[in-house]
Amino acid sequence: MFRTLASLSLLVVLFVGCDDSYGTPSANQQAQTADPNSTIAVTATVGMVGDLVRTIGGDRVDVTQICGSGVDPHLYKATRDDVQAMMSADLIVYSGLMLEGKMTDTLIKMARHKPVIAVTEAIDETMLLEPDDFAGHYDPHVWMDVAAWSQCVDVIADELSAFDPLFEPAYRERAHALREKLADLDEYGKSVIATIPEGGRILVTSHDAFGYFGRAYGLKVLGIQGISTDSEAGLQRINTLVDLLVEQNVKSVFVESSVPRKSVDSLVEGAKSRGHHVSVGEKELFSDAMGESGTYEGTYIGMLDHNLTVVARGLGGEAPADGFQGKLSE
Ligand code: ZN
């Protein structure tokens, strides 16, 4: 199901090397620069990546996003419309690290014809997690650590600037402003999670999307399913987690917007049968998809602000209900 790191790097080489082998122009070649009179068509796989492009590209870019709100990118297969959007795009941007596992073949094919960029390529490898039960692979959910994800900002600015040099100053300026905002959000996250009583900093969610979140903000994180959502949680895993909930007196578990809540319900039931009451966080967390487009939670900053605020409050910490800049819906 998952490729090894060795074949992952082969994939990277393919993406980087394909321009030479197929003789097609890359974003760095003059031949393929943007027409200043028309917008740049960018296709992005997931919302977190699309949002980076929209924020940095401003009104110069027209972003088509493949996975919308509530869609699970681990399982998503590109439709004919998606392939069409990729064919007509000037640039394709995706997250990488095998997050979009079932779109890999399509992305490789597209890379023969146009720049296809994995934003996580820019992240310092020392910041990537390689979980024990996912040996040989990096955990793809890097956006959950705001500081790590902010390393992807300049990749977008670089690619847009190469393709559209006339507007480079605007891209650089927006990228700089975004990095500053992300630094503020990261600080906010650290401070609100730190208000959770020490024994209560345990985050139980549907699947292992929060490893980076836990590392960045100081929570022990346990997922019912594994790193990907393509395997069902076993009974044994449920029982282990029920034991832990009872032993550690964990009061709340959380549901994710892009993963069915069935497995979380079986945890709650299991704990109940042992006489321990666990509540399900009243608001869903955003793991692999952002909130509805057009809302604050439908932006990357809003998504993380929501997660940090909801987790802090749900586990007994203190955080303003409307988040770090007063924009969360309460
Ligand atoms: Zn995931």
mmCIF file of C-alpha atoms and ligand atoms in Angstrom:
data_model
loop_
_atom_site.group_PDB
_atom_site.id
_atom_site.type_symbol
_atom_site.label_atom_id
_atom_site.label_comp_id
_atom_site.label_asym_id
_atom_site.label_seq_id
_atom_site.Cartn_x
_atom_site.Cartn_y
_atom_site.Cartn_z
ATOM 1 C CA MET A 1 0.000 0.000 0.000
ATOM 2 C CA PHE A 2 2.673 2.499 0.934
ATOM 3 C CA ARG A 3 5.901 3.051 -0.865
ATOM 4 C CA THR A 4 9.142 2.857 0.984
ATOM 5 C CA LEU A 5 11.290 5.927 1.514
ATOM 6 C CA ALA A 6 13.570 4.660 -1.242
ATOM 7 C CA SER A 7 10.830 4.704 -3.823
ATOM 8 C CA LEU A 8 9.575 7.968 -2.392
ATOM 9 C CA SER A 9 12.884 9.561 -3.203
ATOM 10 C CA LEU A 10 12.696 8.010 -6.644
ATOM 11 C CA LEU A 11 9.424 9.844 -7.022
ATOM 12 C CA VAL A 12 11.113 13.072 -6.048
ATOM 13 C CA VAL A 13 13.823 12.451 -8.599
ATOM 14 C CA LEU A 14 11.140 11.827 -11.184
ATOM 15 C CA PHE A 15 9.473 15.108 -10.403
ATOM 16 C CA VAL A 16 12.711 17.002 -10.400
ATOM 17 C CA GLY A 17 14.241 15.196 -13.323
ATOM 18 C CA CYS A 18 11.328 14.798 -15.672
ATOM 19 C CA ASP A 19 11.723 18.182 -17.296
ATOM 20 C CA ASP A 20 15.062 17.182 -18.735
ATOM 21 C CA SER A 21 14.042 13.719 -19.794
ATOM 22 C CA TYR A 22 10.892 14.845 -21.542
ATOM 23 C CA GLY A 23 12.216 18.111 -22.868
ATOM 24 C CA THR A 24 9.328 20.093 -21.448
ATOM 25 C CA PRO A 25 9.924 23.500 -19.907
ATOM 26 C CA SER A 26 10.073 24.008 -16.144
ATOM 27 C CA ALA A 27 8.882 26.977 -14.141
ATOM 28 C CA ASN A 28 12.427 28.287 -14.137
ATOM 29 C CA GLN A 29 12.664 28.520 -17.889
ATOM 30 C CA GLN A 30 11.711 31.689 -19.666
ATOM 31 C CA ALA A 31 9.631 29.733 -22.146
ATOM 32 C CA GLN A 32 6.934 29.157 -19.565
ATOM 33 C CA THR A 33 6.295 32.442 -17.868
ATOM 34 C CA ALA A 34 2.887 33.823 -17.151
ATOM 35 C CA ASP A 35 0.954 36.219 -19.308
ATOM 36 C CA PRO A 36 0.647 39.336 -17.117
ATOM 37 C CA ASN A 37 -2.852 39.901 -18.472
ATOM 38 C CA SER A 38 -4.342 36.623 -17.359
ATOM 39 C CA THR A 39 -4.400 34.826 -14.034
ATOM 40 C CA ILE A 40 -2.268 31.785 -13.260
ATOM 41 C CA ALA A 41 -4.210 28.517 -13.085
ATOM 42 C CA VAL A 42 -3.051 26.453 -10.123
ATOM 43 C CA THR A 43 -4.494 23.079 -9.168
ATOM 44 C CA ALA A 44 -3.958 22.124 -5.537
ATOM 45 C CA THR A 45 -4.782 18.740 -4.019
ATOM 46 C CA VAL A 46 -5.756 19.614 -0.434
ATOM 47 C CA GLY A 47 -7.094 22.786 1.149
ATOM 48 C CA MET A 48 -4.031 23.449 3.276
ATOM 49 C CA VAL A 49 -1.911 23.649 0.133
ATOM 50 C CA GLY A 50 -4.533 25.555 -1.858
ATOM 51 C CA ASP A 51 -4.710 28.118 0.940
ATOM 52 C CA LEU A 52 -0.951 28.732 0.801
ATOM 53 C CA VAL A 53 -1.247 29.399 -2.919
ATOM 54 C CA ARG A 54 -4.278 31.686 -2.516
ATOM 55 C CA THR A 55 -2.660 33.640 0.308
ATOM 56 C CA ILE A 56 0.642 34.168 -1.475
ATOM 57 C CA GLY A 57 -0.699 34.405 -5.017
ATOM 58 C CA GLY A 58 -3.525 36.830 -4.212
ATOM 59 C CA ASP A 59 -5.573 37.827 -7.230
ATOM 60 C CA ARG A 60 -2.858 36.670 -9.629
ATOM 61 C CA VAL A 61 -3.864 33.046 -9.085
ATOM 62 C CA ASP A 62 -6.976 31.074 -9.813
ATOM 63 C CA VAL A 63 -6.848 27.988 -7.584
ATOM 64 C CA THR A 64 -8.753 24.792 -8.275
ATOM 65 C CA GLN A 65 -8.761 22.641 -5.162
ATOM 66 C CA ILE A 66 -9.322 18.911 -5.552
ATOM 67 C CA CYS A 67 -10.183 17.765 -2.009
ATOM 68 C CA GLY A 68 -12.821 19.995 -0.429
ATOM 69 C CA SER A 69 -14.044 20.290 3.130
ATOM 70 C CA GLY A 70 -14.564 16.915 4.835
ATOM 71 C CA VAL A 71 -12.767 14.942 2.111
ATOM 72 C CA ASP A 72 -10.131 12.393 3.142
ATOM 73 C CA PRO A 73 -7.045 12.777 0.930
ATOM 74 C CA HIS A 74 -5.572 9.366 1.913
ATOM 75 C CA LEU A 75 -8.397 7.604 0.106
ATOM 76 C CA TYR A 76 -9.218 10.107 -2.601
ATOM 77 C CA LYS A 77 -8.831 9.066 -6.241
ATOM 78 C CA ALA A 78 -8.641 11.717 -8.938
ATOM 79 C CA THR A 79 -11.827 11.957 -11.013
ATOM 80 C CA ARG A 80 -11.985 12.831 -14.709
ATOM 81 C CA ASP A 81 -12.749 16.436 -13.759
ATOM 82 C CA ASP A 82 -9.713 16.536 -11.475
ATOM 83 C CA VAL A 83 -7.488 15.200 -14.235
ATOM 84 C CA GLN A 84 -8.966 17.812 -16.578
ATOM 85 C CA ALA A 85 -8.217 20.571 -14.057
ATOM 86 C CA MET A 86 -4.645 19.327 -13.722
ATOM 87 C CA MET A 87 -4.240 19.167 -17.501
ATOM 88 C CA SER A 88 -5.295 22.765 -17.924
ATOM 89 C CA ALA A 89 -3.336 24.095 -14.921
ATOM 90 C CA ASP A 90 -0.134 26.103 -15.244
ATOM 91 C CA LEU A 91 1.164 24.674 -11.966
ATOM 92 C CA ILE A 92 0.113 21.758 -9.769
ATOM 93 C CA VAL A 93 0.814 21.880 -6.058
ATOM 94 C CA TYR A 94 0.354 19.049 -3.583
ATOM 95 C CA SER A 95 1.360 18.244 -0.033
ATOM 96 C CA GLY A 96 3.407 15.074 -0.552
ATOM 97 C CA LEU A 97 4.937 12.462 1.804
ATOM 98 C CA MET A 98 2.330 10.072 0.358
ATOM 99 C CA LEU A 99 -0.622 11.971 1.791
ATOM 100 C CA GLU A 100 -2.304 11.894 -1.606
ATOM 101 C CA GLY A 101 -1.478 8.208 -1.923
ATOM 102 C CA LYS A 102 -4.003 7.329 -4.592
ATOM 103 C CA MET A 103 -3.237 10.355 -6.765
ATOM 104 C CA THR A 104 0.473 9.576 -7.064
ATOM 105 C CA ASP A 105 0.292 8.046 -10.535
ATOM 106 C CA THR A 106 -1.665 10.984 -11.892
ATOM 107 C CA LEU A 107 0.775 13.459 -10.360
ATOM 108 C CA ILE A 108 3.726 11.623 -11.882
ATOM 109 C CA LYS A 109 2.099 11.732 -15.316
ATOM 110 C CA MET A 110 1.374 15.441 -14.979
ATOM 111 C CA ALA A 111 4.983 16.149 -14.007
ATOM 112 C CA ARG A 112 5.995 15.239 -17.554
ATOM 113 C CA HIS A 113 4.211 18.299 -18.833
ATOM 114 C CA LYS A 114 4.312 21.014 -16.204
ATOM 115 C CA PRO A 115 5.736 21.940 -12.804
ATOM 116 C CA VAL A 116 4.310 19.666 -10.108
ATOM 117 C CA ILE A 117 5.408 20.785 -6.665
ATOM 118 C CA ALA A 118 5.284 18.914 -3.338
ATOM 119 C CA VAL A 119 5.400 21.662 -0.728
ATOM 120 C CA THR A 120 6.669 19.352 2.022
ATOM 121 C CA GLU A 121 9.882 18.834 0.028
ATOM 122 C CA ALA A 122 10.991 22.141 1.527
ATOM 123 C CA ILE A 123 10.676 21.020 5.119
ATOM 124 C CA ASP A 124 13.877 20.262 6.940
ATOM 125 C CA GLU A 125 13.993 16.459 7.266
ATOM 126 C CA THR A 126 14.938 16.726 10.923
ATOM 127 C CA MET A 127 11.468 18.162 11.506
ATOM 128 C CA LEU A 128 9.727 15.145 9.960
ATOM 129 C CA LEU A 129 8.378 12.335 12.122
ATOM 130 C CA GLU A 130 8.891 8.696 11.261
ATOM 131 C CA PRO A 131 6.467 6.870 13.578
ATOM 132 C CA ASP A 132 7.335 3.365 14.816
ATOM 133 C CA ASP A 133 4.264 1.740 13.326
ATOM 134 C CA PHE A 134 4.858 3.499 10.028
ATOM 135 C CA ALA A 135 8.516 2.550 9.668
ATOM 136 C CA GLY A 136 10.179 3.626 6.469
ATOM 137 C CA HIS A 137 7.718 6.465 5.895
ATOM 138 C CA TYR A 138 7.427 9.988 7.131
ATOM 139 C CA ASP A 139 4.181 11.019 8.748
ATOM 140 C CA PRO A 140 2.530 13.259 6.108
ATOM 141 C CA HIS A 141 0.450 15.438 8.495
ATOM 142 C CA VAL A 142 3.053 18.202 8.797
ATOM 143 C CA TRP A 143 0.572 21.107 8.617
ATOM 144 C CA MET A 144 -0.347 20.264 12.207
ATOM 145 C CA ASP A 145 2.918 21.871 13.345
ATOM 146 C CA VAL A 146 2.555 25.517 12.331
ATOM 147 C CA ALA A 147 6.294 26.211 12.513
ATOM 148 C CA ALA A 148 7.107 23.222 10.271
ATOM 149 C CA TRP A 149 4.362 24.098 7.783
ATOM 150 C CA SER A 150 5.579 27.685 7.554
ATOM 151 C CA GLN A 151 8.697 26.265 5.886
ATOM 152 C CA CYS A 152 6.474 25.554 2.871
ATOM 153 C CA VAL A 153 5.600 29.223 2.397
ATOM 154 C CA ASP A 154 8.720 30.167 0.454
ATOM 155 C CA VAL A 155 8.397 27.229 -1.942
ATOM 156 C CA ILE A 156 5.148 28.682 -3.193
ATOM 157 C CA ALA A 157 6.638 32.178 -3.397
ATOM 158 C CA ASP A 158 9.628 30.757 -5.318
ATOM 159 C CA GLU A 159 7.505 28.835 -7.801
ATOM 160 C CA LEU A 160 5.097 31.693 -8.437
ATOM 161 C CA SER A 161 7.988 34.128 -8.813
ATOM 162 C CA ALA A 162 9.744 31.854 -11.292
ATOM 163 C CA PHE A 163 6.604 31.486 -13.347
ATOM 164 C CA ASP A 164 5.473 35.076 -13.011
ATOM 165 C CA PRO A 165 8.586 37.206 -12.334
ATOM 166 C CA LEU A 166 6.827 40.508 -12.900
ATOM 167 C CA PHE A 167 4.868 40.037 -9.673
ATOM 168 C CA GLU A 168 7.692 38.622 -7.581
ATOM 169 C CA PRO A 169 7.782 41.563 -5.114
ATOM 170 C CA ALA A 170 4.105 41.036 -4.270
ATOM 171 C CA TYR A 171 4.606 37.286 -3.753
ATOM 172 C CA ARG A 172 7.609 37.892 -1.495
ATOM 173 C CA GLU A 173 5.748 40.485 0.528
ATOM 174 C CA ARG A 174 2.719 38.249 1.097
ATOM 175 C CA ALA A 175 4.934 35.289 1.944
ATOM 176 C CA HIS A 176 6.730 37.386 4.554
ATOM 177 C CA ALA A 177 3.464 38.577 6.085
ATOM 178 C CA LEU A 178 2.156 35.005 6.168
ATOM 179 C CA ARG A 179 5.264 33.700 7.931
ATOM 180 C CA GLU A 180 4.870 36.388 10.585
ATOM 181 C CA LYS A 181 1.221 35.519 11.103
ATOM 182 C CA LEU A 182 2.063 31.831 11.369
ATOM 183 C CA ALA A 183 4.720 32.605 13.982
ATOM 184 C CA ASP A 184 2.038 34.397 16.045
ATOM 185 C CA LEU A 185 -0.339 31.455 15.675
ATOM 186 C CA ASP A 186 2.395 29.037 16.729
ATOM 187 C CA GLU A 187 3.074 31.116 19.855
ATOM 188 C CA TYR A 188 -0.632 31.214 20.654
ATOM 189 C CA GLY A 189 -0.825 27.416 20.294
ATOM 190 C CA LYS A 190 2.056 26.843 22.680
ATOM 191 C CA SER A 191 0.610 29.184 25.265
ATOM 192 C CA VAL A 192 -2.971 27.856 25.269
ATOM 193 C CA ILE A 193 -2.029 24.175 25.271
ATOM 194 C CA ALA A 194 0.292 24.905 28.212
ATOM 195 C CA THR A 195 -2.770 25.952 30.250
ATOM 196 C CA ILE A 196 -4.166 22.379 30.186
ATOM 197 C CA PRO A 197 -3.518 20.754 33.575
ATOM 198 C CA GLU A 198 -0.359 18.670 33.191
ATOM 199 C CA GLY A 199 -1.875 15.177 33.600
ATOM 200 C CA GLY A 200 -4.603 16.043 31.100
ATOM 201 C CA ARG A 201 -2.454 16.743 28.060
ATOM 202 C CA ILE A 202 -3.586 13.620 26.242
ATOM 203 C CA LEU A 203 -5.274 13.942 22.855
ATOM 204 C CA VAL A 204 -7.242 10.947 21.566
ATOM 205 C CA THR A 205 -8.583 11.254 18.010
ATOM 206 C CA SER A 206 -9.891 9.030 15.203
ATOM 207 C CA HIS A 207 -6.658 8.583 13.269
ATOM 208 C CA ASP A 208 -3.007 9.410 13.756
ATOM 209 C CA ALA A 209 -3.085 12.863 12.172
ATOM 210 C CA PHE A 210 -1.950 14.751 15.254
ATOM 211 C CA GLY A 211 1.599 13.488 15.805
ATOM 212 C CA TYR A 212 3.151 16.799 14.749
ATOM 213 C CA PHE A 213 0.507 18.719 16.672
ATOM 214 C CA GLY A 214 1.415 16.814 19.829
ATOM 215 C CA ARG A 215 5.134 17.305 19.336
ATOM 216 C CA ALA A 216 4.814 21.016 18.604
ATOM 217 C CA TYR A 217 2.426 21.919 21.383
ATOM 218 C CA GLY A 218 3.219 19.397 24.097
ATOM 219 C CA LEU A 219 0.463 16.770 24.062
ATOM 220 C CA LYS A 220 0.584 13.007 24.167
ATOM 221 C CA VAL A 221 -1.362 11.952 21.072
ATOM 222 C CA LEU A 222 -3.140 8.676 20.412
ATOM 223 C CA GLY A 223 -5.053 7.817 17.258
ATOM 224 C CA ILE A 224 -7.572 4.993 17.050
ATOM 225 C CA GLN A 225 -6.699 4.256 13.446
ATOM 226 C CA GLY A 226 -3.161 4.458 12.105
ATOM 227 C CA ILE A 227 -1.437 7.185 10.110
ATOM 228 C CA SER A 228 -3.604 6.517 7.100
ATOM 229 C CA THR A 229 -7.351 5.963 7.273
ATOM 230 C CA ASP A 230 -7.232 2.986 4.936
ATOM 231 C CA SER A 231 -7.134 0.369 7.704
ATOM 232 C CA GLU A 232 -9.939 -0.086 10.227
ATOM 233 C CA ALA A 233 -9.123 0.113 13.886
ATOM 234 C CA GLY A 234 -8.784 -3.346 15.422
ATOM 235 C CA LEU A 235 -10.621 -4.390 18.550
ATOM 236 C CA GLN A 236 -7.311 -4.743 20.315
ATOM 237 C CA ARG A 237 -6.397 -1.131 19.612
ATOM 238 C CA ILE A 238 -9.772 -0.013 20.946
ATOM 239 C CA ASN A 239 -9.267 -2.044 24.130
ATOM 240 C CA THR A 240 -5.773 -0.638 24.677
ATOM 241 C CA LEU A 241 -7.097 2.886 24.339
ATOM 242 C CA VAL A 242 -10.051 2.202 26.640
ATOM 243 C CA ASP A 243 -7.568 0.995 29.283
ATOM 244 C CA LEU A 244 -5.609 4.174 28.854
ATOM 245 C CA LEU A 245 -8.672 6.424 29.073
ATOM 246 C CA VAL A 246 -9.697 4.736 32.316
ATOM 247 C CA GLU A 247 -6.207 4.631 33.853
ATOM 248 C CA GLN A 248 -5.294 8.212 32.969
ATOM 249 C CA ASN A 249 -8.774 9.501 33.715
ATOM 250 C CA VAL A 250 -9.037 11.149 30.282
ATOM 251 C CA LYS A 251 -12.287 13.085 30.094
ATOM 252 C CA SER A 252 -12.576 13.994 26.406
ATOM 253 C CA VAL A 253 -11.841 12.436 23.043
ATOM 254 C CA PHE A 254 -12.161 14.190 19.695
ATOM 255 C CA VAL A 255 -13.775 13.509 16.349
ATOM 256 C CA GLU A 256 -12.213 14.613 13.060
ATOM 257 C CA SER A 257 -14.202 16.226 10.275
ATOM 258 C CA SER A 258 -12.834 13.991 7.504
ATOM 259 C CA VAL A 259 -13.027 10.621 9.319
ATOM 260 C CA PRO A 260 -16.218 8.744 10.293
ATOM 261 C CA ARG A 261 -16.856 8.945 14.058
ATOM 262 C CA LYS A 262 -17.715 5.250 14.439
ATOM 263 C CA SER A 263 -14.384 4.339 16.032
ATOM 264 C CA VAL A 264 -14.588 7.221 18.522
ATOM 265 C CA ASP A 265 -18.041 6.042 19.560
ATOM 266 C CA SER A 266 -16.731 2.550 20.256
ATOM 267 C CA LEU A 267 -14.112 4.080 22.556
ATOM 268 C CA VAL A 268 -16.723 5.990 24.492
ATOM 269 C CA GLU A 269 -18.868 2.850 24.764
ATOM 270 C CA GLY A 270 -15.884 0.799 25.885
ATOM 271 C CA ALA A 271 -15.004 3.280 28.615
ATOM 272 C CA LYS A 272 -18.639 3.459 29.712
ATOM 273 C CA SER A 273 -18.767 -0.323 30.157
ATOM 274 C CA ARG A 274 -15.843 0.131 32.551
ATOM 275 C CA GLY A 275 -17.700 2.815 34.472
ATOM 276 C CA HIS A 276 -15.654 5.721 33.091
ATOM 277 C CA HIS A 277 -17.417 8.615 31.416
ATOM 278 C CA VAL A 278 -15.690 10.124 28.404
ATOM 279 C CA SER A 279 -17.254 12.959 26.484
ATOM 280 C CA VAL A 280 -16.741 13.530 22.789
ATOM 281 C CA GLY A 281 -15.372 17.010 22.090
ATOM 282 C CA GLU A 282 -18.372 19.094 21.156
ATOM 283 C CA LYS A 283 -16.582 20.483 18.099
ATOM 284 C CA GLU A 284 -14.912 18.301 15.469
ATOM 285 C CA LEU A 285 -11.219 18.801 14.845
ATOM 286 C CA PHE A 286 -9.943 19.467 11.360
ATOM 287 C CA SER A 287 -7.309 16.878 10.550
ATOM 288 C CA ASP A 288 -6.823 16.312 6.838
ATOM 289 C CA ALA A 289 -9.310 18.839 5.471
ATOM 290 C CA MET A 290 -10.131 22.423 6.408
ATOM 291 C CA GLY A 291 -13.592 23.782 7.230
ATOM 292 C CA GLU A 292 -16.173 24.998 4.707
ATOM 293 C CA SER A 293 -14.721 27.276 2.059
ATOM 294 C CA GLY A 294 -15.599 30.918 2.593
ATOM 295 C CA THR A 295 -15.401 30.571 6.394
ATOM 296 C CA TYR A 296 -12.460 31.410 8.682
ATOM 297 C CA GLU A 297 -12.165 27.697 9.556
ATOM 298 C CA GLY A 298 -11.880 27.079 5.825
ATOM 299 C CA THR A 299 -8.432 28.709 5.853
ATOM 300 C CA TYR A 300 -5.238 27.125 7.121
ATOM 301 C CA ILE A 301 -4.868 29.667 9.930
ATOM 302 C CA GLY A 302 -8.514 29.259 10.923
ATOM 303 C CA MET A 303 -8.192 25.467 10.871
ATOM 304 C CA LEU A 304 -5.223 25.427 13.236
ATOM 305 C CA ASP A 305 -6.643 28.214 15.402
ATOM 306 C CA HIS A 306 -9.789 26.092 15.736
ATOM 307 C CA ASN A 307 -7.876 22.908 16.604
ATOM 308 C CA LEU A 308 -5.615 24.592 19.154
ATOM 309 C CA THR A 309 -8.478 26.464 20.781
ATOM 310 C CA VAL A 310 -10.905 23.511 20.856
ATOM 311 C CA VAL A 311 -8.292 21.105 22.237
ATOM 312 C CA ALA A 312 -7.108 23.563 24.890
ATOM 313 C CA ARG A 313 -10.656 24.264 26.065
ATOM 314 C CA GLY A 314 -11.809 20.630 25.702
ATOM 315 C CA LEU A 315 -9.009 19.341 27.920
ATOM 316 C CA GLY A 316 -9.545 21.848 30.690
ATOM 317 C CA GLY A 317 -7.200 24.597 29.576
ATOM 318 C CA GLU A 318 -7.906 28.247 28.951
ATOM 319 C CA ALA A 319 -8.253 29.830 25.547
ATOM 320 C CA PRO A 320 -10.515 32.543 24.177
ATOM 321 C CA ALA A 321 -13.565 30.905 22.528
ATOM 322 C CA ASP A 322 -13.054 33.088 19.447
ATOM 323 C CA GLY A 323 -9.423 32.071 19.076
ATOM 324 C CA PHE A 324 -6.151 33.905 18.647
ATOM 325 C CA GLN A 325 -7.449 36.771 16.577
ATOM 326 C CA GLY A 326 -11.132 36.860 17.491
ATOM 327 C CA LYS A 327 -12.319 35.202 14.285
ATOM 328 C CA LEU A 328 -13.428 31.705 15.309
ATOM 329 C CA SER A 329 -17.138 30.994 15.198
ATOM 330 C CA GLU A 330 -18.274 30.107 18.715
HETATM 331 ZN ZN ZN B 1 -4.522 11.674 7.725
#
